[in-house]
XYZ file of C-alpha atoms in Angstrom:
596
model
C -15.150 -0.371 18.304
C -10.932 -0.818 18.194
C -10.104 -1.052 22.362
C -7.380 -1.214 24.163
C -7.951 -4.250 25.659
C -9.234 -5.618 22.383
C -5.367 -5.689 22.335
C -4.022 -7.585 25.064
C -6.660 -10.347 23.973
C -4.794 -14.262 23.867
C -4.904 -16.445 21.103
C -7.746 -18.353 22.408
C -9.789 -15.795 20.103
C -9.803 -18.367 17.550
C -12.618 -19.782 19.409
C -14.002 -17.481 17.910
C -14.924 -19.778 15.150
C -15.919 -22.974 16.357
C -19.239 -22.207 15.341
C -17.908 -22.047 11.452
C -15.966 -24.986 11.806
C -18.818 -27.062 13.766
C -20.932 -27.767 10.215
C -17.745 -29.573 8.933
C -16.865 -31.422 11.321
C -16.781 -35.258 9.057
C -13.826 -32.237 6.770
C -12.603 -31.873 9.571
C -11.788 -35.765 10.778
C -10.887 -36.548 7.253
C -8.472 -34.159 6.896
C -7.255 -35.539 10.609
C -6.669 -38.643 9.551
C -5.222 -37.501 6.592
C -2.646 -35.435 8.938
C -2.440 -38.233 11.025
C -1.207 -40.745 8.325
C 1.225 -38.677 6.643
C 2.822 -38.180 9.898
C 3.308 -42.063 10.399
C 4.811 -42.693 7.140
C 7.358 -39.635 7.908
C 8.272 -41.395 11.305
C 8.817 -45.439 9.765
C 11.142 -43.643 7.318
C 13.896 -43.079 10.012
C 13.141 -47.179 10.634
C 13.022 -48.576 7.141
C 16.194 -46.136 6.715
C 18.018 -48.100 10.023
C 16.189 -51.972 8.442
C 18.340 -50.202 5.007
C 22.121 -49.534 6.155
C 21.811 -52.206 9.618
C 20.428 -55.086 6.832
C 21.150 -54.266 3.295
C 24.532 -52.593 3.499
C 25.893 -55.581 6.246
C 28.556 -58.283 4.280
C 27.270 -60.626 2.313
C 26.094 -62.866 -1.238
C 26.593 -59.672 -3.819
C 22.233 -61.796 -5.478
C 21.894 -61.786 -1.299
C 22.735 -57.960 -0.461
C 21.768 -56.840 -3.941
C 17.673 -58.917 -3.629
C 17.938 -57.564 -0.228
C 19.166 -54.067 -1.010
C 15.545 -54.435 -3.092
C 13.144 -55.579 -1.211
C 14.720 -52.228 1.498
C 14.037 -49.889 -1.276
C 11.409 -51.491 -2.316
C 9.745 -49.746 1.386
C 11.633 -47.008 1.789
C 9.976 -46.082 -1.930
C 6.423 -47.439 -0.769
C 6.931 -44.903 2.863
C 7.515 -41.905 0.280
C 3.666 -42.899 -2.426
C 2.211 -43.005 1.299
C 3.404 -39.688 2.236
C 2.728 -38.249 -0.968
C -1.347 -39.625 -1.381
C -1.613 -38.684 2.592
C 0.026 -35.459 1.249
C -2.009 -34.491 -0.936
C -5.750 -35.505 0.944
C -4.722 -33.800 3.422
C -4.028 -30.201 1.064
C -7.192 -31.023 -0.464
C -8.965 -30.993 2.092
C -7.833 -28.457 4.650
C -7.442 -25.868 1.655
C -11.308 -26.820 1.055
C -12.339 -25.873 4.326
C -10.089 -22.711 4.655
C -12.134 -21.238 1.512
C -15.367 -22.675 2.712
C -15.048 -21.528 5.899
C -13.727 -17.940 5.267
C -17.172 -18.182 2.632
C -19.060 -19.281 5.876
C -17.306 -15.622 7.641
C -17.284 -13.610 4.537
C -21.073 -14.035 4.212
C -22.262 -14.234 7.828
C -20.351 -11.321 8.507
C -21.493 -9.180 5.699
C -25.153 -10.251 6.456
C -24.892 -9.259 10.023
C -23.244 -5.596 8.582
C -26.414 -5.411 6.845
C -28.614 -5.846 10.350
C -27.257 -2.358 10.967
C -28.940 0.435 11.409
C -27.276 4.206 11.228
C -25.760 4.277 14.066
C -23.445 2.076 13.468
C -22.573 3.812 10.076
C -22.692 7.179 12.568
C -19.031 5.939 14.293
C -17.753 2.859 12.144
C -15.632 4.116 9.450
C -16.622 1.300 5.746
C -13.698 1.249 4.941
C -13.214 -0.052 7.969
C -15.946 -2.484 7.385
C -14.359 -4.099 4.017
C -10.755 -4.266 5.556
C -11.688 -6.639 8.139
C -14.322 -8.825 5.093
C -11.378 -8.638 3.033
C -7.457 -8.473 4.930
C -8.789 -10.244 8.560
C -9.866 -12.799 6.704
C -7.856 -13.822 4.605
C -5.628 -14.167 7.745
C -8.443 -16.854 8.589
C -8.186 -18.303 6.285
C -4.358 -18.648 5.956
C -4.955 -19.904 9.079
C -7.257 -22.870 8.186
C -5.960 -23.407 5.109
C -2.984 -24.186 5.907
C -0.644 -22.805 8.964
C -2.935 -24.865 11.366
C -3.126 -28.101 9.087
C 0.688 -27.665 9.367
C 1.480 -26.505 12.901
C -1.213 -29.707 13.660
C 1.018 -32.266 11.734
C 4.460 -30.769 12.814
C 3.460 -31.181 15.979
C 2.666 -34.869 15.775
C 5.407 -35.864 13.677
C 8.340 -33.340 16.406
C 6.791 -35.046 19.041
C 6.460 -39.139 18.021
C 10.136 -37.964 16.617
C 11.274 -36.592 19.562
C 9.223 -39.816 21.657
C 11.458 -42.175 19.489
C 14.288 -40.195 19.644
C 13.807 -40.534 24.480
C 12.628 -44.662 23.563
C 16.258 -44.660 21.844
C 18.167 -42.919 24.303
C 16.182 -41.753 26.910
C 19.273 -39.844 29.600
C 20.629 -37.914 26.825
C 17.155 -37.270 25.525
C 15.521 -36.615 28.661
C 18.157 -32.938 29.375
C 17.327 -32.446 25.461
C 13.365 -32.306 26.849
C 15.003 -30.309 29.614
C 16.258 -28.133 27.482
C 13.519 -27.858 24.771
C 10.788 -26.782 27.879
C 12.877 -23.872 29.058
C 12.586 -22.487 25.196
C 8.791 -22.019 25.435
C 8.688 -19.636 29.187
C 10.561 -16.569 26.244
C 8.698 -17.678 23.036
C 5.447 -17.391 24.624
C 6.473 -13.744 26.138
C 7.546 -13.012 22.472
C 4.326 -14.213 21.400
C 2.300 -12.001 23.332
C 4.398 -9.005 21.603
C 3.874 -10.835 18.181
C 0.128 -10.921 18.368
C -0.448 -6.543 19.883
C 1.209 -5.756 16.629
C -0.289 -7.998 15.197
C -3.345 -6.860 16.146
C -2.170 -2.782 15.751
C -0.984 -3.875 11.816
C -4.251 -5.072 11.390
C -5.793 -1.915 12.902
C -4.069 0.858 11.030
C -4.151 -0.989 7.892
C -8.253 -0.626 7.836
C -7.165 3.011 9.330
C -5.928 3.454 5.191
C -8.757 1.060 3.881
C -10.876 3.905 5.283
C -9.054 6.873 4.345
C -9.350 5.116 1.038
C -12.838 3.971 1.157
C -14.449 7.903 1.452
C -11.703 9.545 -1.285
C -12.428 7.686 -3.240
C -15.974 7.249 -3.426
C -16.383 11.455 -3.204
C -13.151 11.690 -6.044
C -15.639 14.429 -8.058
C -15.228 16.799 -5.395
C -11.708 16.633 -4.208
C -10.237 16.229 -7.610
C -12.774 20.323 -8.565
C -11.014 21.393 -4.857
C -7.285 20.521 -6.150
C -7.296 18.549 -3.581
C -5.625 15.148 -4.990
C -1.936 15.667 -4.063
C -3.274 16.577 -0.436
C -4.891 13.866 -0.294
C -2.118 11.018 -1.873
C -0.396 12.158 1.039
C -2.907 11.874 3.742
C -3.333 8.163 2.614
C 1.018 8.077 2.184
C 0.461 8.885 5.806
C -1.993 6.108 6.644
C -0.120 3.556 4.623
C 3.624 4.741 6.641
C 2.001 4.130 9.965
C 0.770 0.658 8.364
C 4.069 -0.181 7.413
C 6.487 0.665 10.396
C 3.795 -0.772 12.016
C 3.825 -3.951 10.037
C 7.880 -3.212 10.689
C 7.425 -3.680 14.224
C 5.615 -6.719 13.439
C 8.239 -8.591 10.895
C 10.703 -7.650 13.844
C 9.565 -9.601 16.670
C 8.449 -12.422 14.789
C 11.450 -13.099 13.140
C 13.500 -12.191 17.537
C 10.694 -15.140 17.550
C 11.736 -17.326 14.723
C 14.796 -16.761 15.582
C 15.572 -17.724 19.305
C 13.573 -20.702 18.356
C 14.972 -22.474 15.785
C 18.887 -21.457 17.222
C 17.975 -22.396 20.899
C 15.871 -26.013 19.328
C 19.217 -26.948 17.188
C 21.453 -26.135 19.910
C 19.601 -29.122 22.064
C 19.070 -31.164 19.460
C 22.589 -31.140 18.732
C 23.902 -32.018 21.527
C 21.544 -35.014 21.440
C 23.387 -35.172 18.365
C 27.021 -35.571 19.740
C 26.482 -38.028 21.824
C 24.403 -39.581 20.076
C 27.748 -40.243 18.051
C 29.942 -40.528 21.236
C 27.329 -43.862 21.805
C 28.110 -45.287 18.326
C 31.316 -44.607 18.832
C 30.965 -45.676 22.899
C 29.731 -49.296 20.550
C 26.182 -48.675 22.351
C 24.412 -48.008 18.548
C 24.309 -48.919 15.607
C 25.250 -47.240 12.556
C 21.544 -47.992 10.947
C 20.479 -46.636 14.401
C 22.773 -43.951 14.403
C 20.971 -42.413 11.292
C 17.930 -43.404 12.431
C 18.564 -40.598 15.028
C 20.162 -38.185 12.561
C 16.918 -38.839 10.368
C 14.420 -38.384 14.164
C 15.991 -35.595 15.162
C 16.721 -32.812 11.120
C 12.791 -33.829 11.819
C 12.463 -32.025 15.071
C 14.539 -29.535 14.754
C 12.095 -28.599 10.927
C 8.943 -29.200 13.166
C 10.348 -26.750 15.698
C 11.273 -24.215 13.494
C 8.265 -24.601 10.975
C 5.791 -24.130 14.871
C 8.076 -21.111 15.565
C 6.229 -19.889 11.618
C 2.803 -20.969 12.498
C 2.995 -19.822 16.144
C 3.327 -16.736 14.802
C 0.882 -17.136 11.575
C -1.813 -17.709 14.712
C -1.198 -14.735 16.895
C -2.039 -12.497 13.570
C -4.757 -14.942 12.490
C -6.352 -14.029 16.186
C -5.427 -11.112 15.918
C -7.920 -10.775 12.463
C -10.437 -13.072 14.585
C -10.740 -11.138 17.238
C -11.937 -8.116 14.739
C -13.294 -10.597 13.129
C -15.738 -10.961 16.438
C -15.923 -8.194 16.910
C -17.878 -7.406 14.729
C -19.558 -10.500 14.285
C -21.325 -10.748 17.738
C -21.414 -6.105 17.865
C -25.825 -6.079 18.525
C -28.151 -5.079 16.081
C -29.323 -1.319 18.219
C -32.451 -2.101 16.710
C -35.116 -5.387 18.117
C -37.406 -7.043 15.276
C -41.227 -6.239 16.275
C -44.356 -8.697 14.925
C -46.251 -6.817 14.030
C -47.602 -7.821 10.388
C -50.924 -5.488 8.936
C -53.435 -7.980 7.540
C -54.470 -8.161 4.141
C -56.651 -5.686 3.787
C -55.052 -2.915 5.511
C -52.829 -3.135 2.456
C -55.453 -1.328 0.541
C -55.980 1.892 2.043
C -52.487 4.936 2.662
C -51.003 4.392 6.167
C -52.061 6.774 9.280
C -48.818 8.459 11.526
C -48.561 9.290 15.399
C -45.817 11.393 15.934
C -46.233 12.545 20.512
C -44.542 14.411 21.838
C -40.881 12.675 20.611
C -37.146 14.089 21.303
C -34.282 12.745 20.118
C -30.276 13.131 19.182
C -28.444 11.023 16.469
C -25.998 8.980 18.980
C -22.981 11.050 17.105
C -25.224 14.280 18.574
C -26.133 13.336 22.320
C -26.069 17.196 23.208
C -28.203 18.469 19.619
C -32.214 17.434 19.594
C -33.142 16.361 15.862
C -36.471 16.784 17.314
C -37.502 18.473 20.665
C -41.021 17.723 21.935
C -42.284 17.039 18.106
C -46.276 16.291 17.696
C -48.276 15.374 14.736
C -50.798 13.242 13.145
C -51.421 12.250 9.863
C -54.289 11.238 8.496
C -54.238 7.794 5.911
C -54.132 8.855 2.281
C -53.504 12.534 2.879
C -49.972 14.636 1.498
C -48.292 16.244 3.195
C -45.634 18.773 3.086
C -42.641 19.430 5.599
C -40.739 22.042 5.195
C -38.273 24.393 6.959
C -34.233 25.621 7.084
C -31.326 23.174 6.905
C -31.362 21.301 10.279
C -35.150 21.676 11.054
C -35.409 17.943 11.008
C -37.390 17.318 8.289
C -35.299 14.398 6.823
C -35.624 13.243 11.135
C -38.573 12.910 10.887
C -38.248 10.463 7.261
C -35.420 8.248 9.243
C -37.805 7.619 12.801
C -40.387 6.851 10.273
C -38.531 4.520 8.471
C -37.115 2.547 12.264
C -33.797 4.140 11.115
C -33.177 4.841 15.180
C -35.561 3.963 17.708
C -36.685 6.820 19.679
C -37.312 6.677 24.278
C -39.251 3.627 24.965
C -41.561 6.165 27.180
C -42.344 9.149 24.074
C -44.178 7.211 21.126
C -44.243 7.124 17.147
C -47.164 5.012 16.031
C -48.392 3.794 12.604
C -51.869 2.348 11.655
C -52.414 2.697 16.115
C -49.077 0.469 16.015
C -46.268 1.342 17.762
C -43.358 1.360 15.582
C -40.843 -0.732 17.925
C -43.972 -3.497 17.950
C -43.578 -3.893 13.500
C -41.506 -6.640 11.616
C -38.398 -4.762 10.241
C -38.795 -6.040 6.968
C -43.077 -5.566 7.528
C -42.970 -1.777 7.798
C -40.057 -1.321 5.160
C -42.226 -3.369 2.270
C -44.871 -0.178 2.460
C -42.742 1.596 2.284
C -41.419 4.134 -1.074
C -38.214 5.825 -0.669
C -37.079 9.344 -3.061
C -33.753 10.620 -1.762
C -32.142 13.189 -2.043
C -29.324 11.817 -3.504
C -30.629 8.617 -6.157
C -28.369 5.876 -5.577
C -27.656 3.385 -8.389
C -26.166 0.194 -8.302
C -23.992 -1.630 -11.541
C -26.712 -3.047 -12.863
C -29.030 -2.065 -15.419
C -32.074 0.012 -15.730
C -33.730 -2.573 -15.906
C -32.405 -4.191 -12.198
C -31.891 -0.548 -11.079
C -36.255 0.633 -10.952
C -36.191 -3.415 -9.713
C -34.087 -3.514 -6.879
C -36.836 -2.846 -4.338
C -39.311 -4.876 -6.298
C -36.996 -8.200 -7.052
C -40.947 -10.157 -8.232
C -42.208 -7.212 -10.332
C -42.305 -8.543 -13.854
C -40.470 -6.049 -17.100
C -43.778 -4.786 -17.697
C -44.172 -3.786 -14.343
C -40.738 -1.715 -14.079
C -41.466 -0.116 -17.836
C -45.249 0.510 -16.271
C -42.943 2.697 -13.144
C -40.676 3.828 -15.460
C -43.285 5.331 -17.714
C -45.431 7.112 -14.350
C -42.075 8.001 -13.859
C -40.765 10.251 -16.920
C -38.125 8.161 -17.147
C -39.061 5.480 -19.922
C -37.892 8.048 -22.334
C -34.618 8.245 -22.249
C -34.141 4.898 -20.728
C -35.305 3.206 -23.995
C -32.865 6.101 -25.752
C -29.118 4.569 -24.144
C -27.446 1.720 -26.722
C -29.622 -1.499 -24.806
C -32.264 0.403 -24.153
C -34.089 -1.025 -20.780
C -30.196 -3.924 -20.896
C -27.711 -1.317 -20.301
C -25.657 -1.584 -18.495
C -24.922 1.966 -15.629
C -22.040 1.757 -14.044
C -20.882 1.991 -10.775
C -22.840 5.003 -8.481
C -24.729 5.657 -12.464
C -22.235 7.446 -14.282
C -23.617 6.833 -17.587
C -26.604 8.510 -16.780
C -27.759 13.313 -15.407
C -28.722 13.514 -12.257
C -32.131 14.885 -13.046
C -31.917 11.137 -15.030
C -30.761 9.253 -11.770
C -33.351 11.158 -10.024
C -35.946 10.108 -11.815
C -34.953 6.632 -11.961
C -34.811 6.548 -8.581
C -38.285 7.630 -8.131
C -39.619 4.506 -9.974
C -37.995 2.395 -8.411
C -40.258 4.385 -5.801
C -42.897 3.913 -7.520
C -43.039 0.792 -9.086
C -43.630 -0.357 -4.214
C -46.442 0.565 -4.306
C -45.882 1.727 -1.591
C -48.598 2.682 1.586
C -46.237 5.158 2.718
C -44.142 7.471 0.247
C -41.602 9.435 1.247
C -39.752 12.375 -1.248
C -36.732 14.436 0.755
C -36.450 17.144 -2.055
C -36.707 14.440 -5.104
C -36.572 16.799 -7.407
C -33.763 18.489 -6.482
C -31.699 17.516 -8.754
C -33.560 17.763 -11.783
C -33.584 20.996 -14.338
C -36.544 23.255 -15.328
C -37.681 20.543 -18.219
C -37.442 17.248 -15.866
C -38.536 18.859 -12.642
C -41.702 19.623 -14.366
C -42.572 16.190 -15.795
C -42.089 14.763 -12.371
C -44.059 16.420 -10.593
C -46.141 15.373 -13.613
C -45.681 12.240 -12.709
C -45.920 12.739 -9.410
C -49.971 13.832 -9.106
C -50.404 11.881 -11.129
C -49.263 9.001 -8.728
C -50.277 10.884 -6.057
C -54.377 11.267 -7.012
C -53.724 7.964 -8.760
C -56.564 4.874 -7.403
C -58.656 6.802 -4.965
C -56.305 8.512 -3.138
C -54.288 4.753 -1.258
C -51.095 6.530 -0.357
C -49.821 8.560 2.667
C -46.837 11.272 1.247
C -44.626 13.323 3.107
C -42.851 15.504 1.031
C -39.426 17.796 1.790
C -38.680 20.421 -0.737
C -36.830 24.182 -0.379
C -38.594 25.262 -3.565
C -41.985 25.605 -2.138
C -43.745 25.683 -5.973
C -43.322 21.319 -5.369
C -45.940 21.652 -1.963
C -48.406 24.297 -2.606
C -50.813 21.927 -4.024
C -49.901 19.734 -0.365
C -53.066 18.567 1.033
C -51.034 20.251 4.039
C -47.739 22.017 4.984
C -45.878 21.505 7.819
C -43.172 23.964 9.518
C -40.957 22.323 11.363
C -38.008 25.181 13.694
C -34.769 23.151 15.576
C -37.242 20.387 15.877
C -40.259 21.745 16.919
C -43.906 22.375 14.338
C -44.288 25.892 14.457
C -46.731 26.641 11.850
C -48.917 24.785 9.893
C -51.862 24.632 7.338
C -52.496 25.273 3.699
C -50.867 27.349 1.253
C -52.475 30.078 1.735
C -53.540 30.290 4.280
C -50.325 30.488 6.384
C -49.189 33.210 3.275
C -51.875 34.985 4.854
C -50.469 34.302 8.201
C -47.489 36.428 7.726
C -44.704 34.513 9.844
C -41.473 31.991 8.840
C -43.462 29.668 5.629
C -44.575 33.643 4.413
C -40.626 34.284 5.056
C -39.542 31.829 3.053
C -42.056 31.489 0.354
C -41.296 35.253 -0.391
C -37.689 35.011 -0.450
C -38.384 32.231 -2.881
C -40.799 33.464 -4.794
C -38.064 37.177 -5.279
C -34.610 34.744 -6.197
């Protein structure tokens, strides 16, 4: 997802945040008001200081002088108090905005990613997505909740101080202003380099995150193959690349900050020198010189802060660009509008594959299905058999509409093209038991209820009994309320699979997809689960269509029909006895397994 062109985007990429800022226009207006009041209080301070020097320190009667000093110091304290209140209000408001907008941005990106099809994840690593959700949004939060406010405040103060300096000594400050304008051009050139390096740095951090996510998700395999040191070395190389890029970015940013501060300070010191010469000539009073000194300091500090903020804005521009790139990635699947009538939900689905030719996006040269044609009647149980890579799992994935086929080809459910179905309505009718059971970091009860959140506890327990999972769940320390740990680490492989089967059965689906549902079970667990599945298939007047994928032919011998696939095509189909008598591909598979 990282393109060379994107590395050259301008800071205008921050404009992508506009939709997230617009709902909070009131809070933004309040923050700007507090910002202007705080900047105004700062700019009034030199005026109060000049009044103190020129009015409170003039020779006069001691009592009058004490009274005048008290009044002037009181005015100075009032300015300081106003500055404190307005600054605190500004800080709270912009911090709230930063947190709120960042949360909204994370929610939007995460929800958008969840809408993407598996084709998206074939080309995008999970670790990269997580990096954008964390590191990039944190950079945006820094800018919205701090840097942008500081930049605006210092910009207002700097312009105000510059205006006051030009008003008090227009000739000298006109020369200084011209010098400051000459500083802008090299600053912009440095800024572009910082932005490119910032984007590159964020990409390298995402690379390291992707490596870590991949390895941690397969840590058992890594350890079993003694690959810990090798993977640690690979991660070190990724983090070292990120470090070197960050060093180059920091070096360029340091040069930018140093140049801005040095050039600005030189210009302002020239103006201050001319101011002292004006006092010596009697053209300025001591109070006016003090006022000038403070305004010079305000302008110099504002310029320094703006240099820092500009660097933050450049980094945030790269982060925003990466987030918008992810957020604007269009879903590859178009949502249809067909929703089945309630009367249709009482029967299994009819399935029709017609001359389907399908290639996975990551393997465009290799056909996963090759002119695949298959019809399945409502309520029929069909077993898909074939060697690895024959296309069995592809059939199940296409039925769930994780991928779309060419518009010239057809996959129909109940006579309606799959592309015309509402995705939620389609998947609500499907129960899936994958080959690798997915268990979430939650209780056993919530894991079974994951696909049917409205189910009652009693319905969950009934589904667990169907899947022969009730007994082992009740034996857990807290029964159905036992926390199962990340990826179900507290369960055996067979227990995970039975929990997954219970989850699918709880949905009472019209279409049940079993992708090697018994592959992780021992002989006893397989017998129990197969018995539970047989009972579920025969219950309710067979109101369910079922597709079963299995290498263990004993689990599919009682199917209504066995379909044999090879190289993405149907090569044989029929009942077990008929296919054995045929002596073809299925018979060879069966004989090899029966003899093993």
